[in-house]
JSON list of C-alpha atoms in Angstrom, two decimals:
[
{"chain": "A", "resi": 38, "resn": "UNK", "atom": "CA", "xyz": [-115.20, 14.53, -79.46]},
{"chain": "A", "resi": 39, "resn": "UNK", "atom": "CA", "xyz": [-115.50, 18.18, -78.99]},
{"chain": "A", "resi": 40, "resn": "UNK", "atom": "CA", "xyz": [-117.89, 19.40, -81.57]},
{"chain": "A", "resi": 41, "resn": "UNK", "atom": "CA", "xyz": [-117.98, 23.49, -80.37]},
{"chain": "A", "resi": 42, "resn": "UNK", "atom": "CA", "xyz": [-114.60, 24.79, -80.15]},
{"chain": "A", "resi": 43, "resn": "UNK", "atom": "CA", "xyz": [-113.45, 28.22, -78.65]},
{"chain": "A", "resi": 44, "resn": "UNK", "atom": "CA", "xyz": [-109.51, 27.72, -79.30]},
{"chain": "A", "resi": 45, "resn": "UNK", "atom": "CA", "xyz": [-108.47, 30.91, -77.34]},
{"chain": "A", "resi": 46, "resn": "UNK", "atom": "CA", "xyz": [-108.72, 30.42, -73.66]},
{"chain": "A", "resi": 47, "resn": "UNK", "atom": "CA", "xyz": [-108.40, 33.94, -72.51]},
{"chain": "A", "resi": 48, "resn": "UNK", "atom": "CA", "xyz": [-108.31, 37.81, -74.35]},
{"chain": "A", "resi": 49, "resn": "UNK", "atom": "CA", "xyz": [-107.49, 41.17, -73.07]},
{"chain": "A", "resi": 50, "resn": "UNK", "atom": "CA", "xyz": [-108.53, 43.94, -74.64]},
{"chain": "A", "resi": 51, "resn": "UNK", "atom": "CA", "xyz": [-108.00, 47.68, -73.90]},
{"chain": "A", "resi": 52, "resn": "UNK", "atom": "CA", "xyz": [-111.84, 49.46, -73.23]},
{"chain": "A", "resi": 53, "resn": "UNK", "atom": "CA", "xyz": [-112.97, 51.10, -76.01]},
{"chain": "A", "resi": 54, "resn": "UNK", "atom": "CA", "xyz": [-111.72, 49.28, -78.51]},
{"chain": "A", "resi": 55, "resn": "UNK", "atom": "CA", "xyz": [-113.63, 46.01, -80.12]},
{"chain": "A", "resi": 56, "resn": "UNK", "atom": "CA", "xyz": [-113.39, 42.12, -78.85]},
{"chain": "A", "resi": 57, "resn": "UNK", "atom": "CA", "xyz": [-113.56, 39.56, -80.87]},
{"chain": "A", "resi": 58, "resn": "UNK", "atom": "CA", "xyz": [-114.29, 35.97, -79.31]},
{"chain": "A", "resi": 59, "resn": "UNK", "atom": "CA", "xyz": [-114.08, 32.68, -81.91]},
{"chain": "A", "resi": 60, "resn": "UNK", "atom": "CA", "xyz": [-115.99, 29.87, -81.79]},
{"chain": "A", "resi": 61, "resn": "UNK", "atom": "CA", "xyz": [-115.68, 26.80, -84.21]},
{"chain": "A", "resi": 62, "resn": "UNK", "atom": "CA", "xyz": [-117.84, 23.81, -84.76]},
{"chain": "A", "resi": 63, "resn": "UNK", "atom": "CA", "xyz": [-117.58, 20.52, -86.53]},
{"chain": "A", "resi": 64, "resn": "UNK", "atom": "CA", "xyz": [-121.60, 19.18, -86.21]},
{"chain": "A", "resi": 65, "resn": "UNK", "atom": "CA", "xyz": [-123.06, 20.11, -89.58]},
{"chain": "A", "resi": 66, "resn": "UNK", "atom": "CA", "xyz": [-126.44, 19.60, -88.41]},
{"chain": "A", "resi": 67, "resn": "UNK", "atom": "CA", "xyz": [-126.10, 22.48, -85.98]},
{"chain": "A", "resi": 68, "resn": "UNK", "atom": "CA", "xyz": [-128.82, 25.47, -86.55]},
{"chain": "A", "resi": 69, "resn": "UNK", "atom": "CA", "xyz": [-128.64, 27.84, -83.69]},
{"chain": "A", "resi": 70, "resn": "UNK", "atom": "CA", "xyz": [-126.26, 29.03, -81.76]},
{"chain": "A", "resi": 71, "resn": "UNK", "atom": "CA", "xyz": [-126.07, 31.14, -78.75]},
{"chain": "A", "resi": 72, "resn": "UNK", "atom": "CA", "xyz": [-123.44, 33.01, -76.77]},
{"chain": "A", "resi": 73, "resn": "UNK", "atom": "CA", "xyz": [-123.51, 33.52, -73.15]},
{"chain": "A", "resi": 74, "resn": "UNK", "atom": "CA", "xyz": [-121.76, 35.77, -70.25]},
{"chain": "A", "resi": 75, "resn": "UNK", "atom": "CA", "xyz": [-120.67, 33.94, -67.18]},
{"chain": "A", "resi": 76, "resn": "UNK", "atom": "CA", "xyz": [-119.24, 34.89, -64.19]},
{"chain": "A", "resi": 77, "resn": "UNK", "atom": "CA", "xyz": [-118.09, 32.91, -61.46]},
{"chain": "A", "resi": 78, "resn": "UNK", "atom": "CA", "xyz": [-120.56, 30.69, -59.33]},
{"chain": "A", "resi": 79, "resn": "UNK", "atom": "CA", "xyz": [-123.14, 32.31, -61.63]},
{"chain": "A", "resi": 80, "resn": "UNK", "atom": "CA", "xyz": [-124.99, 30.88, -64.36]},
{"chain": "A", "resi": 81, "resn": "UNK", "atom": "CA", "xyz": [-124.79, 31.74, -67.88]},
{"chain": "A", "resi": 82, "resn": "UNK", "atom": "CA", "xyz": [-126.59, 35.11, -68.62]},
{"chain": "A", "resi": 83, "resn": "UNK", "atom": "CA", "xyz": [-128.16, 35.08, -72.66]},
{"chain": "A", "resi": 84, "resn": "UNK", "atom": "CA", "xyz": [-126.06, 37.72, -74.75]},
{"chain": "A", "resi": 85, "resn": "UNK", "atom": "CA", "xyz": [-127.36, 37.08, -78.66]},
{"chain": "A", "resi": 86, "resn": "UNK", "atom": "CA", "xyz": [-127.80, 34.07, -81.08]},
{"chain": "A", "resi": 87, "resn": "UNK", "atom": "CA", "xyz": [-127.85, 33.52, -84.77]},
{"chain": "A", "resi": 88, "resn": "UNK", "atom": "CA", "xyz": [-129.89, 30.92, -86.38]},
{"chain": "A", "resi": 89, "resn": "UNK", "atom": "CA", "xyz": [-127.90, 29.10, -89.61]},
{"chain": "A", "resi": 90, "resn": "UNK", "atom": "CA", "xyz": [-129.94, 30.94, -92.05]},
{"chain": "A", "resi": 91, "resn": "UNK", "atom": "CA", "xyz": [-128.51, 34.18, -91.24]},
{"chain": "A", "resi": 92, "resn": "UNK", "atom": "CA", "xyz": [-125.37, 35.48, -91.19]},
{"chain": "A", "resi": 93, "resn": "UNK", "atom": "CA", "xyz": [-125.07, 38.44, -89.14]},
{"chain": "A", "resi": 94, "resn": "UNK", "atom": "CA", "xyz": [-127.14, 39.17, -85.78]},
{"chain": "A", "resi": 95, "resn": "UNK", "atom": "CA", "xyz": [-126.93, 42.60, -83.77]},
{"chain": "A", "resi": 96, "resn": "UNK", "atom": "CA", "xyz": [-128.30, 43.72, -80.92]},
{"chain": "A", "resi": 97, "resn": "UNK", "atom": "CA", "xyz": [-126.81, 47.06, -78.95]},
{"chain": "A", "resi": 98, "resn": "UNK", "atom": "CA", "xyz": [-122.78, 46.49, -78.89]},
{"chain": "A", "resi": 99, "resn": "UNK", "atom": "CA", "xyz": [-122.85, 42.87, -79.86]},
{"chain": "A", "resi": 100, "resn": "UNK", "atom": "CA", "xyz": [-122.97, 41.36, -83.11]},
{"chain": "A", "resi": 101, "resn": "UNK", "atom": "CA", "xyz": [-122.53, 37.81, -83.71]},
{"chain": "A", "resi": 102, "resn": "UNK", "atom": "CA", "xyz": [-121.37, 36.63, -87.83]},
{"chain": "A", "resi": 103, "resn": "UNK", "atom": "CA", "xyz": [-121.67, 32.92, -88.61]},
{"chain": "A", "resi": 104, "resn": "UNK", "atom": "CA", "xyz": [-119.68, 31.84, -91.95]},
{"chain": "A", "resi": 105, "resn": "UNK", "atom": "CA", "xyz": [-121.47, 28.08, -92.27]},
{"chain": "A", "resi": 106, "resn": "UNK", "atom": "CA", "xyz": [-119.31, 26.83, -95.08]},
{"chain": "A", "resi": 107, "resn": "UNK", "atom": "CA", "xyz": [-116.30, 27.33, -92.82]},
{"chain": "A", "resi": 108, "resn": "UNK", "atom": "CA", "xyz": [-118.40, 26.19, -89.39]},
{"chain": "A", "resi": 109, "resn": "UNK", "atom": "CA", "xyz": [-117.24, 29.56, -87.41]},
{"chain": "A", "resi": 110, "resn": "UNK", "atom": "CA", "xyz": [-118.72, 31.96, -85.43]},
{"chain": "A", "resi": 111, "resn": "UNK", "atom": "CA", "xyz": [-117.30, 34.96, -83.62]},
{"chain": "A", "resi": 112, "resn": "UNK", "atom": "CA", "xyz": [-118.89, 37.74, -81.28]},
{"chain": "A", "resi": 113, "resn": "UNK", "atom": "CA", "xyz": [-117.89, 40.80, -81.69]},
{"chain": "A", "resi": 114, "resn": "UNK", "atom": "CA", "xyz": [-118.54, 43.56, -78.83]},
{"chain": "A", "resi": 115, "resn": "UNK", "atom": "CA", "xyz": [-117.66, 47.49, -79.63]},
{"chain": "A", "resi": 116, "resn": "UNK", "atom": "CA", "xyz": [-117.01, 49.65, -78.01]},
{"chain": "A", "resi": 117, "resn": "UNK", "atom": "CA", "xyz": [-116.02, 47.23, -75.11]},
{"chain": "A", "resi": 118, "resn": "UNK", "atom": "CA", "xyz": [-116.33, 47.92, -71.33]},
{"chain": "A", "resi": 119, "resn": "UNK", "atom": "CA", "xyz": [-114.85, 47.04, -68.43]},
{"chain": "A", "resi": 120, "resn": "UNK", "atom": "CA", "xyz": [-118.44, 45.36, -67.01]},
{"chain": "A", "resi": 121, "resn": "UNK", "atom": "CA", "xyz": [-117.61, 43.45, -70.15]},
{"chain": "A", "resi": 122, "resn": "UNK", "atom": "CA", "xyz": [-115.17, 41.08, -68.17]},
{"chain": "A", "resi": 123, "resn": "UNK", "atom": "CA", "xyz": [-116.05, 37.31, -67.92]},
{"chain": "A", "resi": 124, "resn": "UNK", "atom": "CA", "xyz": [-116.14, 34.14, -69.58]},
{"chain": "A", "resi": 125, "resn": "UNK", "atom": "CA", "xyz": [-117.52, 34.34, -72.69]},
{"chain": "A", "resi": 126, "resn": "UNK", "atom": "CA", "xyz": [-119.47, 30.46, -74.31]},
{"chain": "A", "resi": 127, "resn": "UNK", "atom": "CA", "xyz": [-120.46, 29.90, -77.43]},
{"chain": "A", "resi": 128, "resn": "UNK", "atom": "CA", "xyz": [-123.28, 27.10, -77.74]},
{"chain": "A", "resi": 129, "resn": "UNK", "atom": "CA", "xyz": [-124.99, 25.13, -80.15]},
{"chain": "A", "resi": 130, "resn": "UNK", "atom": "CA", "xyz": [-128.14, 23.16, -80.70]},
{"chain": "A", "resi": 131, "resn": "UNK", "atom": "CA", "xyz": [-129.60, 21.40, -83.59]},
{"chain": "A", "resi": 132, "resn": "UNK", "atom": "CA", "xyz": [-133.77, 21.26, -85.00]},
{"chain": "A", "resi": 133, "resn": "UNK", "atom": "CA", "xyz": [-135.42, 19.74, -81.55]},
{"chain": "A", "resi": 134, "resn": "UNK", "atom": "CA", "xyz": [-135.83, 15.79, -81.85]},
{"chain": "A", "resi": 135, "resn": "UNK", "atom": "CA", "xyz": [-134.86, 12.87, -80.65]},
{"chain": "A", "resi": 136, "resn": "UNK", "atom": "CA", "xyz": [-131.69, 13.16, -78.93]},
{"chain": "A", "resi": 137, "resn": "UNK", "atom": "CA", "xyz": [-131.51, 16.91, -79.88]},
{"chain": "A", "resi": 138, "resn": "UNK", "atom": "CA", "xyz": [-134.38, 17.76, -77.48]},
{"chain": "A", "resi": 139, "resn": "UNK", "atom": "CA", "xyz": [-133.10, 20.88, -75.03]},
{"chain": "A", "resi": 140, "resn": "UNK", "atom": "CA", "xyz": [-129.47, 19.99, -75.37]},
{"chain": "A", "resi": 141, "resn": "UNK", "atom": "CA", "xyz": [-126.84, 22.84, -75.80]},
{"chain": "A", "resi": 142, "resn": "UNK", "atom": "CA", "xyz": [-123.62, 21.90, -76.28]},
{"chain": "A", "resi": 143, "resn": "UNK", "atom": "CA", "xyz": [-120.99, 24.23, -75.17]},
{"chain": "A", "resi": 144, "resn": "UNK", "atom": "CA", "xyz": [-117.66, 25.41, -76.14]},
{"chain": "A", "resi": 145, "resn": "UNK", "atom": "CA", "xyz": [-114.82, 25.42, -73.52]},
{"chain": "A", "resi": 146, "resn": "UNK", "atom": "CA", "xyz": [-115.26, 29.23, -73.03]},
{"chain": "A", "resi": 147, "resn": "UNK", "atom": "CA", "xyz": [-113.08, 32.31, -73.46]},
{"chain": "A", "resi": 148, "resn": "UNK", "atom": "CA", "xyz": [-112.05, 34.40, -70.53]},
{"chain": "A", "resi": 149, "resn": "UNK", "atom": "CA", "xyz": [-112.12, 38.38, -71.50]},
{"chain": "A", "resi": 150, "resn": "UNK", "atom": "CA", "xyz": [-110.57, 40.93, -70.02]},
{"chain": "A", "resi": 151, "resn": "UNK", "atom": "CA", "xyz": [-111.21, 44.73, -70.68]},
{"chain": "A", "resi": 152, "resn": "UNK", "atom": "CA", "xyz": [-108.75, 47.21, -69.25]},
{"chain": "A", "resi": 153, "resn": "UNK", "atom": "CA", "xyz": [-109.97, 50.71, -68.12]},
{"chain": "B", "resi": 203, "resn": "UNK", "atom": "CA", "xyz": [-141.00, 37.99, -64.90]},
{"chain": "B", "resi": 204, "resn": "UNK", "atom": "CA", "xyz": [-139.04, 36.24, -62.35]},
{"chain": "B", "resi": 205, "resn": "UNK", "atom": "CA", "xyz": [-135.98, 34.15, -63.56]},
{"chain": "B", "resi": 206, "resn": "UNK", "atom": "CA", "xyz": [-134.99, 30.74, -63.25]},
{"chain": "B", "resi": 207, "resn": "UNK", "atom": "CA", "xyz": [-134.48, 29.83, -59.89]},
{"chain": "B", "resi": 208, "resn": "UNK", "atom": "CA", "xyz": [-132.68, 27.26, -58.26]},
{"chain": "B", "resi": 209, "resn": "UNK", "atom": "CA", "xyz": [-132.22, 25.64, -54.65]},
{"chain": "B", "resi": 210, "resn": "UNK", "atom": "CA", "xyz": [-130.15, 25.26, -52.47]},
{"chain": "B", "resi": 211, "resn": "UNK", "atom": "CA", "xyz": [-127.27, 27.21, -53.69]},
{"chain": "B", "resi": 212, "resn": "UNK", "atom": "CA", "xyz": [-124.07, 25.72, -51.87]},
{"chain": "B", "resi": 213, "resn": "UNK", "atom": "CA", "xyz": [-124.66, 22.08, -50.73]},
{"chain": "B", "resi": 214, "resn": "UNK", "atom": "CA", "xyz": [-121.61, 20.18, -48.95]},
{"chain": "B", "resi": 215, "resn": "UNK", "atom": "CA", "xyz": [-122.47, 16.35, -48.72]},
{"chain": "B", "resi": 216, "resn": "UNK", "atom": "CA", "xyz": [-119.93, 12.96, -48.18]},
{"chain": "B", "resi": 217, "resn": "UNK", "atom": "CA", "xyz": [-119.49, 10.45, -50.28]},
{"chain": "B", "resi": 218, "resn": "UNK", "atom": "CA", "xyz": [-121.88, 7.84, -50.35]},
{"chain": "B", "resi": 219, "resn": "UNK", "atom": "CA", "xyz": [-124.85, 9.86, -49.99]},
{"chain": "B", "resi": 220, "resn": "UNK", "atom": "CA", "xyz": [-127.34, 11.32, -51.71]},
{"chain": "B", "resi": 221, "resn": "UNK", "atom": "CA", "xyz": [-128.59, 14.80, -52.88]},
{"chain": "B", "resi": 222, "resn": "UNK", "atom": "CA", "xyz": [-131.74, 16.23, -54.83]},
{"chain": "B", "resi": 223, "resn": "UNK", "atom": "CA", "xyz": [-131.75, 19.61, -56.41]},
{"chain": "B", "resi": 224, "resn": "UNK", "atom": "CA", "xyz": [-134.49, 22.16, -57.40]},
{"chain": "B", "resi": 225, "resn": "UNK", "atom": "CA", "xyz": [-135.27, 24.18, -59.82]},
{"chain": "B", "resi": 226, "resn": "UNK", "atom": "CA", "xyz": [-138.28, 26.54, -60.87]},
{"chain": "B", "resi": 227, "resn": "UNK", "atom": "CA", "xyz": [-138.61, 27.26, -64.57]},
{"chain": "B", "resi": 228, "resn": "UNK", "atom": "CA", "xyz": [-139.60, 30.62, -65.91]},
{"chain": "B", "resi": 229, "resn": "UNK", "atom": "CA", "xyz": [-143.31, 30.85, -65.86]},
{"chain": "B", "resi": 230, "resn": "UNK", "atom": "CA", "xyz": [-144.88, 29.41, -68.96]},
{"chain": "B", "resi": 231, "resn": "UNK", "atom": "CA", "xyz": [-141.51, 27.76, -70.16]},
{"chain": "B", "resi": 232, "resn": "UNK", "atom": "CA", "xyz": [-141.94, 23.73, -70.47]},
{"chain": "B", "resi": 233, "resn": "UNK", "atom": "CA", "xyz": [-138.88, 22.61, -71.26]},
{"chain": "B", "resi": 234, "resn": "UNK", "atom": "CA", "xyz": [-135.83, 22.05, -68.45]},
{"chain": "B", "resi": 235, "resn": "UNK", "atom": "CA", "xyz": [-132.38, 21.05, -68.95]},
{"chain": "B", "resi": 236, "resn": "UNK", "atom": "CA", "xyz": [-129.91, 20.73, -66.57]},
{"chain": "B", "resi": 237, "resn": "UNK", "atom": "CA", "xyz": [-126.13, 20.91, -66.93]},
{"chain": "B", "resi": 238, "resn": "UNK", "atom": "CA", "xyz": [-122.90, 19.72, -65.17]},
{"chain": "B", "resi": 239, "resn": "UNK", "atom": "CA", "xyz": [-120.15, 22.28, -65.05]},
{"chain": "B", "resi": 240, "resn": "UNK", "atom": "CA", "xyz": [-116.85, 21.34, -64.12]},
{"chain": "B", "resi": 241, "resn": "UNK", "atom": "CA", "xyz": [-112.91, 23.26, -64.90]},
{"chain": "B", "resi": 242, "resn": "UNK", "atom": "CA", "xyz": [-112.01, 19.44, -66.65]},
{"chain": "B", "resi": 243, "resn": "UNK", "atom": "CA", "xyz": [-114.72, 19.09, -68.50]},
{"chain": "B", "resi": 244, "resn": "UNK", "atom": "CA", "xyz": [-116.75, 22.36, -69.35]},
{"chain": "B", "resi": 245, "resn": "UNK", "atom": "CA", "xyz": [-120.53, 22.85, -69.30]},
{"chain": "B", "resi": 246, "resn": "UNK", "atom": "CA", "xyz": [-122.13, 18.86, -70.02]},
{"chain": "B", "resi": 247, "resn": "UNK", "atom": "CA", "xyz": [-125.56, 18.41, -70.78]},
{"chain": "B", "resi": 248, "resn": "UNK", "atom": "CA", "xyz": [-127.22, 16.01, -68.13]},
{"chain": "B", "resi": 249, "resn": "UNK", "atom": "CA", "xyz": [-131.18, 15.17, -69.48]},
{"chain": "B", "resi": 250, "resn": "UNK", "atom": "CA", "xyz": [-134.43, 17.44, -70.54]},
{"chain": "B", "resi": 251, "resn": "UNK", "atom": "CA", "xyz": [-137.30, 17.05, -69.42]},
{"chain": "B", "resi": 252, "resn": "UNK", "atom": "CA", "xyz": [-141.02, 18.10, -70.80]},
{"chain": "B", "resi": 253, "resn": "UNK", "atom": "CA", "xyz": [-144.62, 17.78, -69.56]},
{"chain": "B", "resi": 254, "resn": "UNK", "atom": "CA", "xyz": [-143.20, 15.49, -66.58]},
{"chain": "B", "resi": 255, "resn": "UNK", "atom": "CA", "xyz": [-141.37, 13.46, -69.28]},
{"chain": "B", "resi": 256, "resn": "UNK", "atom": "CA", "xyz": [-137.75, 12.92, -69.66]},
{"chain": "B", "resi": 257, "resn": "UNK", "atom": "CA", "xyz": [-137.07, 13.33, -73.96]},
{"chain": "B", "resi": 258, "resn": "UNK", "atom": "CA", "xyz": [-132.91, 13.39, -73.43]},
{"chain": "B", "resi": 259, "resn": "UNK", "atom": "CA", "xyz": [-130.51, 12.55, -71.97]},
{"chain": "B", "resi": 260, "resn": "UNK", "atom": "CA", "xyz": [-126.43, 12.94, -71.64]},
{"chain": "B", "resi": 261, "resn": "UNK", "atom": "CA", "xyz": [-123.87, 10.75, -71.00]},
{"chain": "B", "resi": 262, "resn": "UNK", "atom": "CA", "xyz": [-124.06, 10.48, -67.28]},
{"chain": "B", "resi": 263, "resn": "UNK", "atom": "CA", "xyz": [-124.68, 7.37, -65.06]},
{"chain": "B", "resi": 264, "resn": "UNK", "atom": "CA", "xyz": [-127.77, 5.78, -64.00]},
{"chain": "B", "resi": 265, "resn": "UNK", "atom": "CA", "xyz": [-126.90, 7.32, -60.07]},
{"chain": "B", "resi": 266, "resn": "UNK", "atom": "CA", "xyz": [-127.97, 10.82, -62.11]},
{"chain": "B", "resi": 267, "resn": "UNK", "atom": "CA", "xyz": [-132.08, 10.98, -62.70]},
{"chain": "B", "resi": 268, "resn": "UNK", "atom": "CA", "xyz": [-134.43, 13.86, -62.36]},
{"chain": "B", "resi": 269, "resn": "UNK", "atom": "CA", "xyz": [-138.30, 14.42, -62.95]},
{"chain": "B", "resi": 270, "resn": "UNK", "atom": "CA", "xyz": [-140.52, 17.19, -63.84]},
{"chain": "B", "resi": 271, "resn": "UNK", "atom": "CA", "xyz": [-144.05, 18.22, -62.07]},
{"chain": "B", "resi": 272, "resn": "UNK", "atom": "CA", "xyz": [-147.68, 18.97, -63.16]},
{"chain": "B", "resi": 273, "resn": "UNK", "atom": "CA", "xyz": [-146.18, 22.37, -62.65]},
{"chain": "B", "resi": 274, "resn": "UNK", "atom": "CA", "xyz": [-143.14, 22.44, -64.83]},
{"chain": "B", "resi": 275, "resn": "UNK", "atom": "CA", "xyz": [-140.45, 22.23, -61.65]},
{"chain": "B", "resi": 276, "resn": "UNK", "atom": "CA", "xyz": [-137.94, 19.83, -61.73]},
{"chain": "B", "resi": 277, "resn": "UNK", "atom": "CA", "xyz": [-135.66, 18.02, -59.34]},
{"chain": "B", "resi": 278, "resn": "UNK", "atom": "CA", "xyz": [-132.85, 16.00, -60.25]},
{"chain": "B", "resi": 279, "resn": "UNK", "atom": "CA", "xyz": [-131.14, 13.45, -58.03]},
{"chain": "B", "resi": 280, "resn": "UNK", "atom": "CA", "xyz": [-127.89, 12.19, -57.77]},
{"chain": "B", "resi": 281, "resn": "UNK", "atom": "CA", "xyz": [-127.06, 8.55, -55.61]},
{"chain": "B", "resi": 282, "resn": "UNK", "atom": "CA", "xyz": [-123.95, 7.42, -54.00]},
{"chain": "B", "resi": 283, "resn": "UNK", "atom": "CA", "xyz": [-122.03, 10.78, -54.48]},
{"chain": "B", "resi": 284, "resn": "UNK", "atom": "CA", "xyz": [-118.30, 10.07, -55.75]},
{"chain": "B", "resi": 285, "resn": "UNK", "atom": "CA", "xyz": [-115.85, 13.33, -55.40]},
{"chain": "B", "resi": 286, "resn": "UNK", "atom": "CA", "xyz": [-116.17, 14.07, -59.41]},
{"chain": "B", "resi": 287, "resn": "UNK", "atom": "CA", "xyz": [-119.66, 14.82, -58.61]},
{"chain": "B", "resi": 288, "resn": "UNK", "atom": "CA", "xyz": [-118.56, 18.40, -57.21]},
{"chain": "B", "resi": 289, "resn": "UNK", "atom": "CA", "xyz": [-119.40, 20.56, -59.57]},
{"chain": "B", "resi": 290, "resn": "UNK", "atom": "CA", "xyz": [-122.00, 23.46, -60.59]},
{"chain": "B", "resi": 291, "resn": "UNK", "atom": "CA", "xyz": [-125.22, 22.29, -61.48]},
{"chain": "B", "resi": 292, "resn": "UNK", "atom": "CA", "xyz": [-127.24, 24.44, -63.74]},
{"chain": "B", "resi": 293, "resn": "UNK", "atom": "CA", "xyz": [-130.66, 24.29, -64.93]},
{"chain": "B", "resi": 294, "resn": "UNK", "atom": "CA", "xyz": [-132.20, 25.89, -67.86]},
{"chain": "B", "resi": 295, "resn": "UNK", "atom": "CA", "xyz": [-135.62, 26.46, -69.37]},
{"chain": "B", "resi": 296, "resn": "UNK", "atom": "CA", "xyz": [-137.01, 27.46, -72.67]},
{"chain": "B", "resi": 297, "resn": "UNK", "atom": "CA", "xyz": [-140.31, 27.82, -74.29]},
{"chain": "B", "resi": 298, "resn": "UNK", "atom": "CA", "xyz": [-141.81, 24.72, -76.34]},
{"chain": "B", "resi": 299, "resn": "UNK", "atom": "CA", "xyz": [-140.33, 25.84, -79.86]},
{"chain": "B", "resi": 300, "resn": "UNK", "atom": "CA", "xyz": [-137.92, 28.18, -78.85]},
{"chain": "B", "resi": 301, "resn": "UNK", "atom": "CA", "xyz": [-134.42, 27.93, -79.27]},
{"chain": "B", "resi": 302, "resn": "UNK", "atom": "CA", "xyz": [-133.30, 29.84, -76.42]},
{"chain": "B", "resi": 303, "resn": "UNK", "atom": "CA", "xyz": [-132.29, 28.59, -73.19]},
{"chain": "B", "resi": 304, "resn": "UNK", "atom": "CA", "xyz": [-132.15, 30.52, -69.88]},
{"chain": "B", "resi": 305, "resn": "UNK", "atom": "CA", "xyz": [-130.05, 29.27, -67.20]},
{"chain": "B", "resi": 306, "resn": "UNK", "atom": "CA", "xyz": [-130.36, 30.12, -63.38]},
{"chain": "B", "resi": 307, "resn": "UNK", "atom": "CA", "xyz": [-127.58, 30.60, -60.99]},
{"chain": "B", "resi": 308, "resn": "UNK", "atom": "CA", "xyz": [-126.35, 27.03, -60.19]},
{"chain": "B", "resi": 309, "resn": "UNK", "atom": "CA", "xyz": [-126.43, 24.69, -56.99]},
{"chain": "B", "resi": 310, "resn": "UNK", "atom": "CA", "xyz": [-122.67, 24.50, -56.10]},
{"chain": "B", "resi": 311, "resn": "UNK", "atom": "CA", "xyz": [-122.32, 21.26, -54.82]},
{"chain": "B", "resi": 312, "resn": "UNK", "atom": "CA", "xyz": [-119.14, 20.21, -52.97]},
{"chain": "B", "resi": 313, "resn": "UNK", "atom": "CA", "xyz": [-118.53, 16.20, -52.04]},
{"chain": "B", "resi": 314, "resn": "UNK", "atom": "CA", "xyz": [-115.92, 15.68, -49.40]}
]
């Protein structure tokens, strides 16, 4: 039961122009979600988050939109880079307790590509 | 502030045996969780632990257990490695009350 979806494996984009990576979830009781950089061998690097009683986060070139009543999120990055390129995670967490307590659970990731 | 940091980075073991893995939280953050990463089955939570107590835990066998210390450092252990154990294992920490998790690089761990 995969309860954070990211339905687009990979994305190329041309630099300069805007990315836009999905994510959909199915776990109602989620509040907070995160998105992450990865590379290879690495470990997840923080990007932005949104908690479920907003609907739009920015910080610098990323901006992350949450629609609840259709359980999607998407991360937006303009303009994008080249440095840009890796795989992307959305995550999700619901209010700490009981079997909540520090558990993300993570999409299946999108792998972005920006072309100089 | 330093990061999270974790050790040993690449660890090559047989099956059969055992391994133990490290990690050092960011300093004042409480809360670890660690994580199995695979290419079949993504990024899976393993357990969290808290003031030396474990308060969750994933769907992974017994032969998976960690702990926590006095000082917020936490080891986890896995018994009788199988060769589905090789994977990247990540740890994160967080603040008591935050949301956000911060991951460190991973102990690559290959059973042969």
């Amino acid at each position: 039961d995969q309860q954070v979806k990211q339905n687009s494996p990979s994305l190329s984009v041309q630099e300069g122009r805007i990315s836009i990576l999905n994510c959909d979830y199915t776990n109602s009781m989620f509040d907070y979600f995160l998105w992450y950089k990865k590379y290879p061998a690495e470990g997840p690097t923080f990007l932005i988050s949104i908690s479920s009683i907003k609907d739009k986060n920015e910080d610098g070139r990323f901006t992350v939109f949450l629609n609840k009543s259709a359980k999607h999120l998407s991360l937006h990055i303009v303009p994008s880079q080249p440095g840009d390129s890796a795989v992307y995670f959305c995550a999700a967490s619901t209010l700490p307790g009981g079997t909540s307590y520090g558990k993300l659970t993570f999409g299946q990731g999108t792998i972005l590509t920006v072309h100089p | 502030k330093a990061g999270v940091t974790q050790t040993p980075r690449y660890l090559i073991k047989t099956r059969g045996q055992q391994v133990t893995l490290s990690c050092s939280p960011i300093s004042g953050h409480r809360s670890v969780s660690w994580y199995q990463q695979t290419p079949g089955q993504g990024l899976q939570f393993l357990f969290e632990y808290f003031s030396e107590t474990q308060r969750n835990k994933g769907n992974f066998p017994g032969r998976f257990s960690g702990r926590q210390f006095s000082n917020s450092r936490s080891e986890m252990n896995v018994s009788t490695l199988e060769l589905g154990d090789s994977a990247l294992y990540l740890c994160a920490s967080k603040i008591e009350g935050g949301e956000t998790q911060y991951f460190g690089p991973g102990t690559r761990l290959l059973v042969l």
